[in-house]
Amino acid sequence: QVQLVESGGGLVKPGGSLRLSCAASGFTFSDYYMSWIRQAPGKGLEWVSYISSSSSYTNYADSVKGRFTISRDNAKNSLYLQMNSLRAEDTAVYYCARDGVVAATTLFDYWGQGTLVTVSS
Amino acid sequence: QSALTQPASVSGSPGQSITISCTGTSSDVGSYNLVSWYQQHPGKAPKLMIYEVSKRPSGVSNRFSGSKSGNTASLTISGLQAEDEADYYCCSYAGSSTFGVFGGGTKLTVL
């Protein structure tokens, strides 16, 4: 069965950095586009970033562009999100989610359980 | 402010039907048949309920259906059950630059 397991969340000071990981299993990871989606406490969902199956294409929400970097290691079936210059407004549960095969289409058919990132002094 | 507009809350009694609207623009909902709907129970990850406007993933009850007219998409749940009580989010593809936009979410209460 498809499983996505995030890790790496925690408490970080404003301006700090954090690297999230997402371990995938139960499907051919290298075939799929993958996304990070976040949810601030008590708020709605916000798409953050996606990466193509071969890492050729990436895209970012304006709110994180220039501060966050998405990457993947298909040999390790893993997705990453490097988050720099963190701000209080980045506080959220971060989910990794599987998207399409041919393209990123916002068809997020599997989600991880999420990892909480708290940015506070 | 979310890119797509949903009602904050809807309610219905067991057995009834409800519809949740999701209003976007000609740049997202109105331009692409790539609207999806997600169900989220408290403390849980979202679950895909509808994709490409009206398609249901395997395992999702046929009580859930989706449609679209112009810039507004809709999710209808028929034969309401207690376990349907959850938050529901719509999402639309919005082009290669903006990519994905979500609605603010709708809290469904089963009375």
PDB file of C-alpha atoms in Angstrom:
ATOM      1  CA  GLN A   1       0.000   0.000   0.000  1.00  0.00           C
ATOM      2  CA  VAL A   2       1.119   3.545  -0.675  1.00  0.00           C
ATOM      3  CA  GLN A   3       2.779   5.182   2.307  1.00  0.00           C
ATOM      4  CA  LEU A   4       4.264   8.622   2.745  1.00  0.00           C
ATOM      5  CA  VAL A   5       6.001   9.393   6.025  1.00  0.00           C
ATOM      6  CA  GLU A   6       7.254  12.898   6.787  1.00  0.00           C
ATOM      7  CA  SER A   7       9.909  13.763   9.336  1.00  0.00           C
ATOM      8  CA  GLY A   8      12.179  16.630  10.302  1.00  0.00           C
ATOM      9  CA  GLY A   9       9.703  19.073  11.788  1.00  0.00           C
ATOM     10  CA  GLY A  10      10.304  20.907  15.033  1.00  0.00           C
ATOM     11  CA  LEU A  11      10.798  24.250  16.741  1.00  0.00           C
ATOM     12  CA  VAL A  12      13.088  26.745  15.032  1.00  0.00           C
ATOM     13  CA  LYS A  13      13.828  30.427  15.604  1.00  0.00           C
ATOM     14  CA  PRO A  14      12.903  33.063  13.037  1.00  0.00           C
ATOM     15  CA  GLY A  15      15.589  33.247  10.401  1.00  0.00           C
ATOM     16  CA  GLY A  16      16.589  29.644  11.011  1.00  0.00           C
ATOM     17  CA  SER A  17      16.590  26.623   8.721  1.00  0.00           C
ATOM     18  CA  LEU A  18      15.024  23.192   8.704  1.00  0.00           C
ATOM     19  CA  ARG A  19      15.030  20.250   6.307  1.00  0.00           C
ATOM     20  CA  LEU A  20      11.943  18.095   5.957  1.00  0.00           C
ATOM     21  CA  SER A  21      11.997  14.578   4.557  1.00  0.00           C
ATOM     22  CA  CYS A  22       9.282  12.346   3.156  1.00  0.00           C
ATOM     23  CA  ALA A  23       9.893   8.606   2.800  1.00  0.00           C
ATOM     24  CA  ALA A  24       7.767   6.934   0.149  1.00  0.00           C
ATOM     25  CA  SER A  25       6.876   3.268  -0.240  1.00  0.00           C
ATOM     26  CA  GLY A  26       4.322   1.042  -1.942  1.00  0.00           C
ATOM     27  CA  PHE A  27       4.612   2.610  -5.388  1.00  0.00           C
ATOM     28  CA  THR A  28       7.220   3.464  -8.022  1.00  0.00           C
ATOM     29  CA  PHE A  29       8.326   6.772  -6.524  1.00  0.00           C
ATOM     30  CA  SER A  30      10.424   7.741  -9.533  1.00  0.00           C
ATOM     31  CA  ASP A  31       7.319   7.802 -11.763  1.00  0.00           C
ATOM     32  CA  TYR A  32       5.460  10.548  -9.906  1.00  0.00           C
ATOM     33  CA  TYR A  33       5.465  14.287  -9.446  1.00  0.00           C
ATOM     34  CA  MET A  34       5.467  15.127  -5.738  1.00  0.00           C
ATOM     35  CA  SER A  35       4.322  18.172  -3.789  1.00  0.00           C
ATOM     36  CA  TRP A  36       4.614  19.756  -0.372  1.00  0.00           C
ATOM     37  CA  ILE A  37       1.407  21.262   1.012  1.00  0.00           C
ATOM     38  CA  ARG A  38       1.100  23.041   4.355  1.00  0.00           C
ATOM     39  CA  GLN A  39      -1.633  23.910   6.820  1.00  0.00           C
ATOM     40  CA  ALA A  40      -1.200  26.621   9.424  1.00  0.00           C
ATOM     41  CA  PRO A  41      -2.845  25.884  12.794  1.00  0.00           C
ATOM     42  CA  GLY A  42      -6.620  26.164  12.431  1.00  0.00           C
ATOM     43  CA  LYS A  43      -6.287  27.323   8.823  1.00  0.00           C
ATOM     44  CA  GLY A  44      -6.745  25.934   5.336  1.00  0.00           C
ATOM     45  CA  LEU A  45      -4.432  24.146   2.946  1.00  0.00           C
ATOM     46  CA  GLU A  46      -1.731  25.919   0.942  1.00  0.00           C
ATOM     47  CA  TRP A  47       0.297  24.333  -1.854  1.00  0.00           C
ATOM     48  CA  VAL A  48       4.000  25.044  -1.292  1.00  0.00           C
ATOM     49  CA  SER A  49       6.066  23.380  -4.000  1.00  0.00           C
ATOM     50  CA  TYR A  50       6.240  20.557  -6.525  1.00  0.00           C
ATOM     51  CA  ILE A  51       8.981  18.613  -8.241  1.00  0.00           C
ATOM     52  CA  SER A  52       8.813  16.485 -11.364  1.00  0.00           C
ATOM     53  CA  SER A  53       9.607  12.788 -11.366  1.00  0.00           C
ATOM     54  CA  SER A  54      13.140  13.298 -12.678  1.00  0.00           C
ATOM     55  CA  SER A  55      13.748  16.579 -10.799  1.00  0.00           C
ATOM     56  CA  SER A  56      13.778  18.470 -14.103  1.00  0.00           C
ATOM     57  CA  TYR A  57      10.979  20.821 -13.073  1.00  0.00           C
ATOM     58  CA  THR A  58      10.221  22.561  -9.812  1.00  0.00           C
ATOM     59  CA  ASN A  59       7.736  25.238  -8.868  1.00  0.00           C
ATOM     60  CA  TYR A  60       7.096  27.249  -5.714  1.00  0.00           C
ATOM     61  CA  ALA A  61       4.353  29.333  -4.183  1.00  0.00           C
ATOM     62  CA  ASP A  62       5.232  33.024  -4.130  1.00  0.00           C
ATOM     63  CA  SER A  63       5.174  32.924  -0.321  1.00  0.00           C
ATOM     64  CA  VAL A  64       8.217  30.620  -0.193  1.00  0.00           C
ATOM     65  CA  LYS A  65      10.040  31.375  -3.450  1.00  0.00           C
ATOM     66  CA  GLY A  66      13.719  32.076  -2.862  1.00  0.00           C
ATOM     67  CA  ARG A  67      13.635  30.622   0.669  1.00  0.00           C
ATOM     68  CA  PHE A  68      12.558  26.998   0.188  1.00  0.00           C
ATOM     69  CA  THR A  69      14.102  24.349  -2.070  1.00  0.00           C
ATOM     70  CA  ILE A  70      12.446  21.089  -3.024  1.00  0.00           C
ATOM     71  CA  SER A  71      14.492  18.064  -4.043  1.00  0.00           C
ATOM     72  CA  ARG A  72      14.224  14.301  -4.294  1.00  0.00           C
ATOM     73  CA  ASP A  73      16.385  11.206  -4.311  1.00  0.00           C
ATOM     74  CA  ASN A  74      14.696   8.510  -6.384  1.00  0.00           C
ATOM     75  CA  ALA A  75      17.286   5.923  -5.346  1.00  0.00           C
ATOM     76  CA  LYS A  76      16.224   6.457  -1.733  1.00  0.00           C
ATOM     77  CA  ASN A  77      12.497   6.962  -2.498  1.00  0.00           C
ATOM     78  CA  SER A  78      12.676  10.239  -0.652  1.00  0.00           C
ATOM     79  CA  LEU A  79      11.402  13.791  -1.048  1.00  0.00           C
ATOM     80  CA  TYR A  80      12.921  16.783   0.723  1.00  0.00           C
ATOM     81  CA  LEU A  81      12.119  20.396   1.525  1.00  0.00           C
ATOM     82  CA  GLN A  82      14.964  22.669   2.598  1.00  0.00           C
ATOM     83  CA  MET A  83      13.493  25.658   4.375  1.00  0.00           C
ATOM     84  CA  ASN A  84      15.693  28.714   5.004  1.00  0.00           C
ATOM     85  CA  SER A  85      15.028  32.189   6.403  1.00  0.00           C
ATOM     86  CA  LEU A  86      12.016  30.850   8.244  1.00  0.00           C
ATOM     87  CA  ARG A  87       9.320  33.233   9.410  1.00  0.00           C
ATOM     88  CA  ALA A  88       6.552  32.976  11.980  1.00  0.00           C
ATOM     89  CA  GLU A  89       4.036  32.675   9.150  1.00  0.00           C
ATOM     90  CA  ASP A  90       5.728  29.461   7.986  1.00  0.00           C
ATOM     91  CA  THR A  91       4.428  27.739  11.128  1.00  0.00           C
ATOM     92  CA  ALA A  92       2.290  24.869   9.867  1.00  0.00           C
ATOM     93  CA  VAL A  93       1.870  21.150   9.444  1.00  0.00           C
ATOM     94  CA  TYR A  94       3.727  20.213   6.278  1.00  0.00           C
ATOM     95  CA  TYR A  95       2.362  17.340   4.199  1.00  0.00           C
ATOM     96  CA  CYS A  96       3.992  15.569   1.292  1.00  0.00           C
ATOM     97  CA  ALA A  97       1.565  14.409  -1.355  1.00  0.00           C
ATOM     98  CA  ARG A  98       1.697  12.363  -4.527  1.00  0.00           C
ATOM     99  CA  ASP A  99       0.575  14.029  -7.761  1.00  0.00           C
ATOM    100  CA  GLY A 100       0.440  12.821 -11.341  1.00  0.00           C
ATOM    101  CA  VAL A 101       2.737  10.821 -13.572  1.00  0.00           C
ATOM    102  CA  VAL A 102       2.780  12.846 -16.771  1.00  0.00           C
ATOM    103  CA  ALA A 103       2.445  16.243 -15.138  1.00  0.00           C
ATOM    104  CA  ALA A 104       1.639  18.067 -11.922  1.00  0.00           C
ATOM    105  CA  THR A 105      -2.121  18.526 -11.994  1.00  0.00           C
ATOM    106  CA  THR A 106      -3.129  19.048  -8.322  1.00  0.00           C
ATOM    107  CA  LEU A 107      -4.460  15.482  -8.185  1.00  0.00           C
ATOM    108  CA  PHE A 108      -3.079  14.736  -4.730  1.00  0.00           C
ATOM    109  CA  ASP A 109      -4.167  11.138  -4.298  1.00  0.00           C
ATOM    110  CA  TYR A 110      -2.006  10.157  -1.330  1.00  0.00           C
ATOM    111  CA  TRP A 111      -0.841  12.267   1.610  1.00  0.00           C
ATOM    112  CA  GLY A 112       1.507  11.687   4.485  1.00  0.00           C
ATOM    113  CA  GLN A 113       0.486  12.238   8.092  1.00  0.00           C
ATOM    114  CA  GLY A 114       2.287  15.568   8.230  1.00  0.00           C
ATOM    115  CA  THR A 115       5.111  17.059  10.288  1.00  0.00           C
ATOM    116  CA  LEU A 116       4.723  20.197  12.407  1.00  0.00           C
ATOM    117  CA  VAL A 117       7.073  23.113  11.906  1.00  0.00           C
ATOM    118  CA  THR A 118       6.923  25.852  14.531  1.00  0.00           C
ATOM    119  CA  VAL A 119       8.828  29.092  13.970  1.00  0.00           C
ATOM    120  CA  SER A 120       9.081  31.035  17.207  1.00  0.00           C
ATOM    121  CA  SER A 121      11.656  32.786  19.358  1.00  0.00           C
TER     122      SER A 121
ATOM    123  CA  GLN B   1      -7.635  35.214   1.879  1.00  0.00           C
ATOM    124  CA  SER B   2      -7.906  31.965  -0.085  1.00  0.00           C
ATOM    125  CA  ALA B   3      -7.872  31.942  -3.861  1.00  0.00           C
ATOM    126  CA  LEU B   4     -11.064  29.875  -4.071  1.00  0.00           C
ATOM    127  CA  THR B   5     -14.177  30.815  -2.098  1.00  0.00           C
ATOM    128  CA  GLN B   6     -16.104  28.224  -0.102  1.00  0.00           C
ATOM    129  CA  PRO B   7     -18.829  28.668   2.514  1.00  0.00           C
ATOM    130  CA  ALA B   8     -17.380  28.461   6.004  1.00  0.00           C
ATOM    131  CA  SER B   9     -19.938  25.920   7.131  1.00  0.00           C
ATOM    132  CA  VAL B  10     -22.829  23.785   5.966  1.00  0.00           C
ATOM    133  CA  SER B  11     -25.029  21.364   7.851  1.00  0.00           C
ATOM    134  CA  GLY B  12     -27.557  18.655   7.194  1.00  0.00           C
ATOM    135  CA  SER B  13     -29.405  15.822   8.874  1.00  0.00           C
ATOM    136  CA  PRO B  14     -28.603  12.152   8.332  1.00  0.00           C
ATOM    137  CA  GLY B  15     -30.008  10.961   5.024  1.00  0.00           C
ATOM    138  CA  GLN B  16     -30.233  14.424   3.531  1.00  0.00           C
ATOM    139  CA  SER B  17     -28.115  15.852   0.708  1.00  0.00           C
ATOM    140  CA  ILE B  18     -25.859  18.886   0.894  1.00  0.00           C
ATOM    141  CA  THR B  19     -23.852  20.823  -1.665  1.00  0.00           C
ATOM    142  CA  ILE B  20     -20.652  22.759  -1.069  1.00  0.00           C
ATOM    143  CA  SER B  21     -19.725  25.417  -3.601  1.00  0.00           C
ATOM    144  CA  CYS B  22     -16.243  26.486  -4.642  1.00  0.00           C
ATOM    145  CA  THR B  23     -15.979  29.722  -6.594  1.00  0.00           C
ATOM    146  CA  GLY B  24     -12.861  30.677  -8.469  1.00  0.00           C
ATOM    147  CA  THR B  25     -12.101  32.706 -11.566  1.00  0.00           C
ATOM    148  CA  SER B  26     -11.580  32.266 -15.274  1.00  0.00           C
ATOM    149  CA  SER B  27      -7.888  31.700 -14.494  1.00  0.00           C
ATOM    150  CA  ASP B  28      -8.443  28.571 -12.444  1.00  0.00           C
ATOM    151  CA  VAL B  29     -11.788  26.767 -12.024  1.00  0.00           C
ATOM    152  CA  GLY B  30     -13.210  28.269 -15.195  1.00  0.00           C
ATOM    153  CA  SER B  31     -10.272  27.305 -17.388  1.00  0.00           C
ATOM    154  CA  TYR B  32      -9.412  23.783 -16.362  1.00  0.00           C
ATOM    155  CA  ASN B  33     -11.292  20.580 -15.588  1.00  0.00           C
ATOM    156  CA  LEU B  34      -8.773  19.938 -12.824  1.00  0.00           C
ATOM    157  CA  VAL B  35     -10.834  20.560  -9.711  1.00  0.00           C
ATOM    158  CA  SER B  36     -10.407  18.181  -6.807  1.00  0.00           C
ATOM    159  CA  TRP B  37     -12.058  17.851  -3.414  1.00  0.00           C
ATOM    160  CA  TYR B  38     -10.503  16.698  -0.146  1.00  0.00           C
ATOM    161  CA  GLN B  39     -12.057  15.507   3.108  1.00  0.00           C
ATOM    162  CA  GLN B  40     -10.185  16.147   6.338  1.00  0.00           C
ATOM    163  CA  HIS B  41     -11.152  14.815   9.739  1.00  0.00           C
ATOM    164  CA  PRO B  42      -9.681  16.559  12.823  1.00  0.00           C
ATOM    165  CA  GLY B  43      -6.027  15.757  13.299  1.00  0.00           C
ATOM    166  CA  LYS B  44      -5.878  13.684  10.122  1.00  0.00           C
ATOM    167  CA  ALA B  45      -4.388  14.152   6.669  1.00  0.00           C
ATOM    168  CA  PRO B  46      -6.661  15.209   3.817  1.00  0.00           C
ATOM    169  CA  LYS B  47      -8.202  12.463   1.686  1.00  0.00           C
ATOM    170  CA  LEU B  48      -8.956  12.767  -2.016  1.00  0.00           C
ATOM    171  CA  MET B  49     -12.714  12.444  -2.648  1.00  0.00           C
ATOM    172  CA  ILE B  50     -13.196  13.836  -6.167  1.00  0.00           C
ATOM    173  CA  TYR B  51     -10.727  14.635  -8.950  1.00  0.00           C
ATOM    174  CA  GLU B  52     -11.003  16.152 -12.432  1.00  0.00           C
ATOM    175  CA  VAL B  53     -14.293  17.794 -11.400  1.00  0.00           C
ATOM    176  CA  SER B  54     -16.429  14.665 -11.128  1.00  0.00           C
ATOM    177  CA  LYS B  55     -14.328  11.490 -10.953  1.00  0.00           C
ATOM    178  CA  ARG B  56     -14.242   9.357  -7.826  1.00  0.00           C
ATOM    179  CA  PRO B  57     -11.124   7.478  -6.729  1.00  0.00           C
ATOM    180  CA  SER B  58     -11.510   3.786  -6.064  1.00  0.00           C
ATOM    181  CA  GLY B  59     -12.977   3.227  -2.621  1.00  0.00           C
ATOM    182  CA  VAL B  60     -14.807   6.531  -2.325  1.00  0.00           C
ATOM    183  CA  SER B  61     -18.547   6.165  -1.825  1.00  0.00           C
ATOM    184  CA  ASN B  62     -20.800   7.024  -4.753  1.00  0.00           C
ATOM    185  CA  ARG B  63     -22.670   9.279  -2.335  1.00  0.00           C
ATOM    186  CA  PHE B  64     -20.000  11.845  -3.218  1.00  0.00           C
ATOM    187  CA  SER B  65     -20.289  13.613  -6.560  1.00  0.00           C
ATOM    188  CA  GLY B  66     -18.777  16.671  -8.194  1.00  0.00           C
ATOM    189  CA  SER B  67     -19.737  19.116 -10.914  1.00  0.00           C
ATOM    190  CA  LYS B  68     -18.724  22.445 -12.395  1.00  0.00           C
ATOM    191  CA  SER B  69     -20.453  25.351 -14.061  1.00  0.00           C
ATOM    192  CA  GLY B  70     -18.410  28.298 -15.233  1.00  0.00           C
ATOM    193  CA  ASN B  71     -16.127  29.470 -12.449  1.00  0.00           C
ATOM    194  CA  THR B  72     -17.914  27.486  -9.731  1.00  0.00           C
ATOM    195  CA  ALA B  73     -17.382  23.863  -8.789  1.00  0.00           C
ATOM    196  CA  SER B  74     -19.624  21.936  -6.431  1.00  0.00           C
ATOM    197  CA  LEU B  75     -19.388  18.883  -4.196  1.00  0.00           C
ATOM    198  CA  THR B  76     -22.621  17.083  -3.373  1.00  0.00           C
ATOM    199  CA  ILE B  77     -22.927  14.512  -0.625  1.00  0.00           C
ATOM    200  CA  SER B  78     -26.137  12.496  -0.665  1.00  0.00           C
ATOM    201  CA  GLY B  79     -27.511  10.287   2.073  1.00  0.00           C
ATOM    202  CA  LEU B  80     -25.525  12.123   4.761  1.00  0.00           C
ATOM    203  CA  GLN B  81     -23.911   9.927   7.389  1.00  0.00           C
ATOM    204  CA  ALA B  82     -22.348  10.809  10.713  1.00  0.00           C
ATOM    205  CA  GLU B  83     -18.881   9.935   9.426  1.00  0.00           C
ATOM    206  CA  ASP B  84     -19.186  12.564   6.691  1.00  0.00           C
ATOM    207  CA  GLU B  85     -18.761  15.259   9.345  1.00  0.00           C
ATOM    208  CA  ALA B  86     -15.412  16.824   8.449  1.00  0.00           C
ATOM    209  CA  ASP B  87     -13.758  19.760   6.743  1.00  0.00           C
ATOM    210  CA  TYR B  88     -13.885  19.806   2.941  1.00  0.00           C
ATOM    211  CA  TYR B  89     -11.458  21.647   0.671  1.00  0.00           C
ATOM    212  CA  CYS B  90     -11.613  22.278  -3.041  1.00  0.00           C
ATOM    213  CA  CYS B  91      -8.500  22.716  -5.138  1.00  0.00           C
ATOM    214  CA  SER B  92      -7.999  23.841  -8.714  1.00  0.00           C
ATOM    215  CA  TYR B  93      -5.120  23.846 -11.148  1.00  0.00           C
ATOM    216  CA  ALA B  94      -4.364  27.472 -12.016  1.00  0.00           C
ATOM    217  CA  GLY B  95      -1.774  27.284 -14.759  1.00  0.00           C
ATOM    218  CA  SER B  96       1.899  26.426 -14.839  1.00  0.00           C
ATOM    219  CA  SER B  97       3.004  29.471 -12.849  1.00  0.00           C
ATOM    220  CA  THR B  98       0.478  29.712 -10.016  1.00  0.00           C
ATOM    221  CA  PHE B  99      -0.118  25.958 -10.178  1.00  0.00           C
ATOM    222  CA  GLY B 100      -2.508  25.017  -7.371  1.00  0.00           C
ATOM    223  CA  VAL B 101      -5.019  27.041  -5.375  1.00  0.00           C
ATOM    224  CA  PHE B 102      -7.164  25.802  -2.510  1.00  0.00           C
ATOM    225  CA  GLY B 103     -10.421  27.000  -1.069  1.00  0.00           C
ATOM    226  CA  GLY B 104     -10.608  28.139   2.533  1.00  0.00           C
ATOM    227  CA  GLY B 105     -12.447  24.988   3.571  1.00  0.00           C
ATOM    228  CA  THR B 106     -16.021  24.181   4.603  1.00  0.00           C
ATOM    229  CA  LYS B 107     -16.938  22.588   7.901  1.00  0.00           C
ATOM    230  CA  LEU B 108     -19.716  20.052   7.414  1.00  0.00           C
ATOM    231  CA  THR B 109     -21.843  19.325  10.464  1.00  0.00           C
ATOM    232  CA  VAL B 110     -24.184  16.347  10.467  1.00  0.00           C
ATOM    233  CA  LEU B 111     -26.991  17.279  12.829  1.00  0.00           C
TER     234      LEU B 111
END
